[in-house]
Amino acid sequence: MKPTRSLLAGALLACALGQAAQADNWPSRPIRTLVAFPAGGSADIVARLVTQKVGEMSGFNFVVENRPGAGGNLAFDATASAPPDGYTLLFSTPGIAINPSLYRKVEYKLSDFKPIALVGEAPLMLMVRPDLPIHNIKDLVAAGRQKPDAIRFASSGNGSSSHLAMEVLKSMAGLQYLHVPYKGGGAAMADMLGKRVDVTMLPISESMPYIRDNRLRALGQTGGTRSPIAPDIPTLAEEGVTGYSVTTWYMLLGPAKLPDAVVRTLAARLDQALKSPDLQLKLRNAGVSVINEGPQATQAFLDRQASSWAKAIAASGTHIE
């Protein structure tokens, strides 16, 4: 048995040394960073702002790749199954914590990912067409009760933060509406402007241009406090939905077996970038409050989010095949 154990120990040592050498040489080529939504949406914008700044400060070459579809599951599956070599990362929004409870079957588990950093969070904005006689959340509730499915709600997709944030609002405020999922916030916004749907809830960075020029009417923002870029728009809690607070957040993750040395390097580079005044200003102008948490705190946050969303989804009875 001794020779067998010796060979096994040697193999394990060689593997460990190989991983160490790989980590020491990393990165030697572009780092693919997956985003689960189309180009131009808030997740895409924030991912590009952050990776560009990290690249400028570190010399690393990040390539953002949009992988929309299946409520984010295509990007999540691709990350979970990717080689843990540091060349495939995921820039995620809350779908990573939501989908395991929302979908009846997904190909991944949260344990298939290794959190690296929690970048920040942003509220969403609840908006209606300005030609509708709806000026506050009470009007919206009343309109939905007049006729079943009278209010057509456009989300950025099944399982998206806009979809689930609206489901939570539905359960808390007694809303009634017909859910119309789209492939991203841009498509939902286009149909809002085309008057094919009535109400939407999208990240604040995607919403404010249309609110400022009066093409859409804001009913409230979803965070616990008013965003600095929309100080005149009340929160939904202020509008009477006591205790309501839902935000979208942005997190960098990799495959579960990503070497610790790579995780430490990425976390340190992100920390440095997120402390830079110019990136903070750009994120603030996009409605993002910087959080900047490292791997351990990010893991704890992700676990709390998954537990919280599991309870909310169970209470709403919403599931997707």
Coordinates of C-alpha atoms in Angstrom, one line a residue:
M1 CA 0.0 0.0 0.0
K2 CA 2.9 2.4 0.7
P3 CA 3.9 2.8 -3.0
T4 CA 0.3 3.5 -3.9
R5 CA -0.1 6.1 -1.2
S6 CA 3.2 7.7 -2.3
L7 CA 2.0 7.9 -5.9
L8 CA -1.3 9.4 -4.8
A9 CA 0.5 12.0 -2.6
G10 CA 2.8 12.8 -5.5
A11 CA -0.1 13.3 -7.8
L12 CA -1.9 15.6 -5.4
L13 CA 1.3 17.6 -4.8
A14 CA 1.8 17.9 -8.6
C15 CA -1.8 19.1 -9.0
A16 CA -1.4 21.7 -6.2
L17 CA 1.9 22.9 -7.6
G18 CA 0.3 23.2 -11.0
Q19 CA -2.5 25.3 -9.6
A20 CA -0.1 27.5 -7.8
A21 CA 2.0 28.0 -10.9
Q22 CA -1.1 28.8 -12.9
A23 CA -2.2 31.3 -10.3
D24 CA 1.3 32.9 -10.3
N25 CA 1.2 33.3 -14.1
W26 CA -2.4 34.5 -14.1
P27 CA -3.6 36.3 -16.2
S28 CA -1.7 35.6 -19.4
R29 CA -4.7 36.2 -21.7
P30 CA -8.1 38.0 -21.7
I31 CA -10.5 37.4 -18.8
R32 CA -14.0 36.7 -20.1
T33 CA -16.7 38.3 -17.9
L34 CA -20.2 37.0 -18.5
V35 CA -23.3 39.3 -18.1
A36 CA -26.7 37.6 -18.2
F37 CA -28.4 40.5 -19.9
P38 CA -28.1 42.3 -23.3
A39 CA -25.8 45.2 -24.0
G40 CA -27.0 48.6 -22.8
G41 CA -28.8 47.4 -19.6
S42 CA -27.7 48.4 -16.1
A43 CA -25.8 45.2 -15.5
D44 CA -23.9 45.6 -18.7
I45 CA -23.1 49.2 -18.0
V46 CA -21.9 48.6 -14.5
A47 CA -19.8 45.6 -15.6
R48 CA -18.1 47.6 -18.3
L49 CA -17.4 50.6 -16.0
V50 CA -15.9 48.3 -13.3
T51 CA -13.8 46.0 -15.5
Q52 CA -12.5 48.9 -17.5
K53 CA -11.3 50.6 -14.4
V54 CA -9.7 47.4 -13.0
G55 CA -8.1 46.9 -16.3
E56 CA -6.7 50.4 -16.4
M57 CA -5.2 50.1 -12.9
S58 CA -3.9 46.5 -13.2
G59 CA -3.1 45.9 -16.9
F60 CA -5.6 43.0 -16.9
N61 CA -7.6 42.6 -20.1
F62 CA -11.3 42.0 -19.4
V63 CA -13.7 41.1 -22.2
V64 CA -17.4 41.6 -21.3
E65 CA -19.6 39.0 -23.0
N66 CA -23.3 39.3 -23.0
R67 CA -25.0 35.9 -22.5
P68 CA -28.8 36.7 -22.1
G69 CA -31.5 34.0 -21.9
A70 CA -33.5 31.8 -19.6
G71 CA -33.6 34.5 -16.9
G72 CA -29.8 34.5 -16.6
N73 CA -29.5 30.7 -16.4
L74 CA -27.4 30.5 -19.6
A75 CA -24.7 32.7 -18.1
F76 CA -24.9 31.0 -14.7
D77 CA -24.6 27.5 -16.2
A78 CA -21.7 28.6 -18.4
T79 CA -19.8 30.0 -15.4
A80 CA -20.5 27.0 -13.1
S81 CA -19.2 24.6 -15.8
A82 CA -16.2 26.7 -16.9
P83 CA -12.7 25.6 -16.1
P84 CA -11.7 27.2 -12.8
D85 CA -8.7 28.9 -14.3
G86 CA -9.6 32.5 -13.7
Y87 CA -10.5 33.2 -17.4
T88 CA -14.3 32.9 -17.1
L89 CA -16.0 35.1 -14.5
L90 CA -19.6 36.2 -13.9
F91 CA -20.8 39.7 -13.3
S92 CA -24.2 38.9 -11.7
T93 CA -27.3 40.6 -10.5
P94 CA -29.8 39.0 -8.0
G95 CA -30.8 36.3 -10.4
I96 CA -28.0 34.1 -9.2
A97 CA -29.7 34.0 -5.7
I98 CA -33.3 34.0 -7.1
N99 CA -33.3 31.4 -9.8
P100 CA -32.7 28.2 -7.7
S101 CA -35.9 28.9 -5.9
L102 CA -37.9 30.4 -8.8
Y103 CA -37.2 27.8 -11.5
R104 CA -38.3 24.2 -10.9
K105 CA -35.1 23.0 -12.3
V106 CA -31.7 24.6 -12.8
E107 CA -28.4 23.0 -13.7
Y108 CA -26.3 24.7 -11.0
K109 CA -26.2 25.2 -7.3
L110 CA -25.0 28.3 -5.4
S111 CA -22.1 26.1 -4.2
D112 CA -20.9 25.9 -7.8
F113 CA -19.8 29.5 -7.5
K114 CA -17.1 31.3 -5.6
P115 CA -18.0 34.9 -4.8
I116 CA -15.2 37.4 -5.3
A117 CA -16.6 40.9 -4.6
L118 CA -19.9 42.7 -4.0
V119 CA -19.6 45.9 -6.0
G120 CA -22.8 47.8 -5.1
E121 CA -26.5 48.1 -5.3
A122 CA -29.1 50.3 -7.0
P123 CA -32.9 50.8 -6.6
L124 CA -35.4 50.2 -9.4
M125 CA -38.0 52.6 -10.5
L126 CA -41.7 51.9 -10.8
M127 CA -43.1 53.7 -13.8
V128 CA -46.3 54.1 -15.8
R129 CA -47.2 55.6 -19.1
P130 CA -48.0 59.3 -18.6
D131 CA -51.2 59.1 -20.6
L132 CA -52.7 56.8 -17.9
P133 CA -54.7 58.3 -15.0
I134 CA -52.3 56.7 -12.5
H135 CA -50.2 59.0 -10.3
N136 CA -49.3 56.9 -7.3
I137 CA -49.3 53.4 -6.0
K138 CA -52.9 53.7 -4.7
D139 CA -54.1 54.6 -8.2
L140 CA -52.2 51.6 -9.6
V141 CA -53.8 49.2 -7.1
A142 CA -57.2 50.6 -7.9
A143 CA -56.7 50.3 -11.7
G144 CA -55.7 46.7 -11.4
R145 CA -58.8 45.8 -9.3
Q146 CA -61.2 47.3 -11.8
K147 CA -60.6 44.6 -14.3
P148 CA -58.5 41.4 -14.2
D149 CA -55.3 41.7 -16.2
A150 CA -56.1 45.3 -17.1
I151 CA -52.6 46.4 -16.2
R152 CA -49.9 45.0 -18.4
F153 CA -46.6 44.9 -16.5
A154 CA -43.4 44.7 -18.6
S155 CA -40.4 43.1 -16.8
S156 CA -36.8 42.6 -18.1
G157 CA -37.4 38.8 -18.0
N158 CA -38.6 35.9 -15.9
G159 CA -36.6 35.8 -12.7
S160 CA -35.1 39.2 -13.3
S161 CA -34.9 41.7 -10.4
S162 CA -37.7 43.8 -12.0
H163 CA -39.9 40.7 -12.1
L164 CA -39.4 39.6 -8.6
A165 CA -39.3 43.1 -7.1
M166 CA -42.8 43.6 -8.6
E167 CA -43.9 40.2 -7.3
V168 CA -42.9 41.3 -3.8
L169 CA -44.8 44.6 -4.3
K170 CA -47.8 42.7 -5.6
S171 CA -47.9 40.6 -2.4
M172 CA -47.4 43.6 -0.1
A173 CA -49.7 46.1 -1.8
G174 CA -52.4 43.9 -3.3
L175 CA -51.6 44.7 -7.0
Q176 CA -53.2 42.8 -9.9
Y177 CA -51.6 42.7 -13.3
L178 CA -50.7 40.7 -16.4
H179 CA -46.9 39.9 -16.4
V180 CA -45.3 40.4 -19.8
P181 CA -41.6 39.3 -19.6
Y182 CA -39.1 40.6 -22.1
K183 CA -35.5 39.7 -23.0
G184 CA -33.9 42.6 -21.2
G185 CA -34.9 46.1 -20.0
G186 CA -34.3 47.7 -23.3
A187 CA -37.0 45.6 -25.0
A188 CA -39.4 46.3 -22.1
M189 CA -38.7 50.0 -22.3
A190 CA -39.3 50.1 -26.0
D191 CA -42.8 48.6 -25.6
M192 CA -43.5 51.0 -22.7
L193 CA -42.7 53.9 -25.0
G194 CA -44.8 52.3 -27.8
K195 CA -47.8 52.1 -25.4
R196 CA -48.0 48.3 -25.8
V197 CA -47.7 47.8 -22.0
D198 CA -48.7 50.0 -19.1
V199 CA -46.2 49.7 -16.2
T200 CA -42.6 48.6 -15.7
M201 CA -40.0 48.4 -13.0
L202 CA -36.4 48.8 -14.1
P203 CA -33.0 49.9 -12.6
I204 CA -32.8 53.6 -12.0
S205 CA -30.0 54.1 -14.5
E206 CA -32.2 52.8 -17.3
S207 CA -35.2 54.8 -16.1
M208 CA -34.2 58.3 -15.3
P209 CA -33.7 59.6 -18.9
Y210 CA -37.3 58.7 -19.7
I211 CA -38.6 60.2 -16.4
R212 CA -36.7 63.5 -16.9
D213 CA -38.1 64.1 -20.3
N214 CA -41.6 63.1 -19.2
R215 CA -42.0 60.1 -21.5
L216 CA -42.7 58.0 -18.4
R217 CA -44.1 58.8 -15.0
A218 CA -42.4 57.6 -11.8
L219 CA -44.5 56.2 -9.0
G220 CA -41.7 55.5 -6.7
Q221 CA -38.3 53.9 -6.2
T222 CA -37.7 50.6 -4.6
G223 CA -34.8 51.2 -2.2
G224 CA -35.0 51.9 1.5
T225 CA -33.8 55.5 0.9
R226 CA -34.0 57.9 -2.0
S227 CA -31.3 57.7 -4.6
P228 CA -29.0 60.8 -4.8
I229 CA -29.8 61.0 -8.6
A230 CA -33.5 61.1 -7.9
P231 CA -34.0 62.9 -4.6
D232 CA -37.4 64.2 -5.6
I233 CA -38.9 60.8 -6.2
P234 CA -40.3 59.1 -3.1
T235 CA -39.6 55.5 -2.1
L236 CA -42.5 53.0 -2.3
A237 CA -42.3 52.7 1.4
E238 CA -42.9 56.5 1.7
E239 CA -45.8 56.0 -0.7
G240 CA -47.5 53.7 1.8
V241 CA -46.0 50.2 1.2
T242 CA -44.5 50.0 4.7
G243 CA -41.4 47.9 4.9
Y244 CA -40.9 47.5 1.2
S245 CA -37.2 47.7 0.1
V246 CA -35.8 45.8 -2.9
T247 CA -32.7 46.7 -4.8
T248 CA -30.7 45.2 -7.6
W249 CA -27.1 44.4 -6.8
Y250 CA -23.9 43.7 -8.7
M251 CA -21.5 40.9 -7.8
L252 CA -18.4 39.3 -9.3
L253 CA -18.1 35.5 -9.0
G254 CA -16.1 32.6 -10.5
P255 CA -16.4 28.8 -10.7
A256 CA -16.3 27.1 -7.3
K257 CA -12.8 25.7 -7.6
L258 CA -11.2 29.0 -8.6
P259 CA -7.8 29.1 -7.0
D260 CA -7.6 31.2 -3.8
A261 CA -4.7 33.1 -5.1
V262 CA -6.7 34.3 -8.1
V263 CA -9.6 35.2 -5.9
R264 CA -7.3 37.3 -3.6
T265 CA -5.8 39.0 -6.6
L266 CA -9.1 39.9 -8.2
A267 CA -10.6 41.1 -4.9
A268 CA -7.6 43.3 -4.2
R269 CA -7.8 44.8 -7.7
L270 CA -11.5 45.4 -7.4
D271 CA -11.1 47.0 -4.0
Q272 CA -8.5 49.4 -5.4
A273 CA -10.7 50.3 -8.4
L274 CA -13.8 50.8 -6.3
K275 CA -12.0 53.2 -4.1
S276 CA -11.0 55.4 -7.0
P277 CA -12.9 58.7 -7.0
D278 CA -13.6 58.7 -10.8
L279 CA -15.2 55.2 -10.8
Q280 CA -17.2 56.1 -7.7
L281 CA -18.5 59.2 -9.5
K282 CA -19.4 57.2 -12.6
L283 CA -21.2 54.6 -10.5
R284 CA -23.0 57.2 -8.5
N285 CA -24.2 58.9 -11.7
A286 CA -25.6 55.5 -12.8
G287 CA -27.5 55.3 -9.5
V288 CA -25.2 52.7 -7.9
S289 CA -24.2 52.9 -4.2
V290 CA -20.8 51.3 -3.9
I291 CA -20.6 48.5 -1.3
N292 CA -17.2 47.1 -2.0
E293 CA -17.1 43.9 0.1
G294 CA -14.5 41.1 -0.2
P295 CA -15.0 37.4 -0.7
Q296 CA -16.1 36.3 2.8
A297 CA -18.6 39.2 3.2
T298 CA -19.9 38.6 -0.3
Q299 CA -20.5 34.9 0.3
A300 CA -22.4 35.8 3.5
F301 CA -24.5 38.4 1.6
L302 CA -25.2 35.9 -1.2
D303 CA -26.4 33.3 1.3
R304 CA -28.7 35.8 3.0
Q305 CA -30.1 36.9 -0.3
A306 CA -30.8 33.3 -1.5
S307 CA -32.6 32.6 1.8
S308 CA -34.6 35.8 1.7
W309 CA -35.7 35.3 -2.0
A310 CA -36.6 31.7 -1.3
K311 CA -39.0 32.8 1.3
A312 CA -40.5 35.6 -0.9
I313 CA -40.9 33.2 -3.8
A314 CA -42.5 30.6 -1.7
A315 CA -44.9 33.1 -0.3
S316 CA -45.8 34.4 -3.8
G317 CA -46.3 31.0 -5.2
T318 CA -44.4 32.0 -8.4
H319 CA -42.5 29.2 -10.2
I320 CA -41.2 28.8 -13.7
E321 CA -40.7 25.5 -15.6

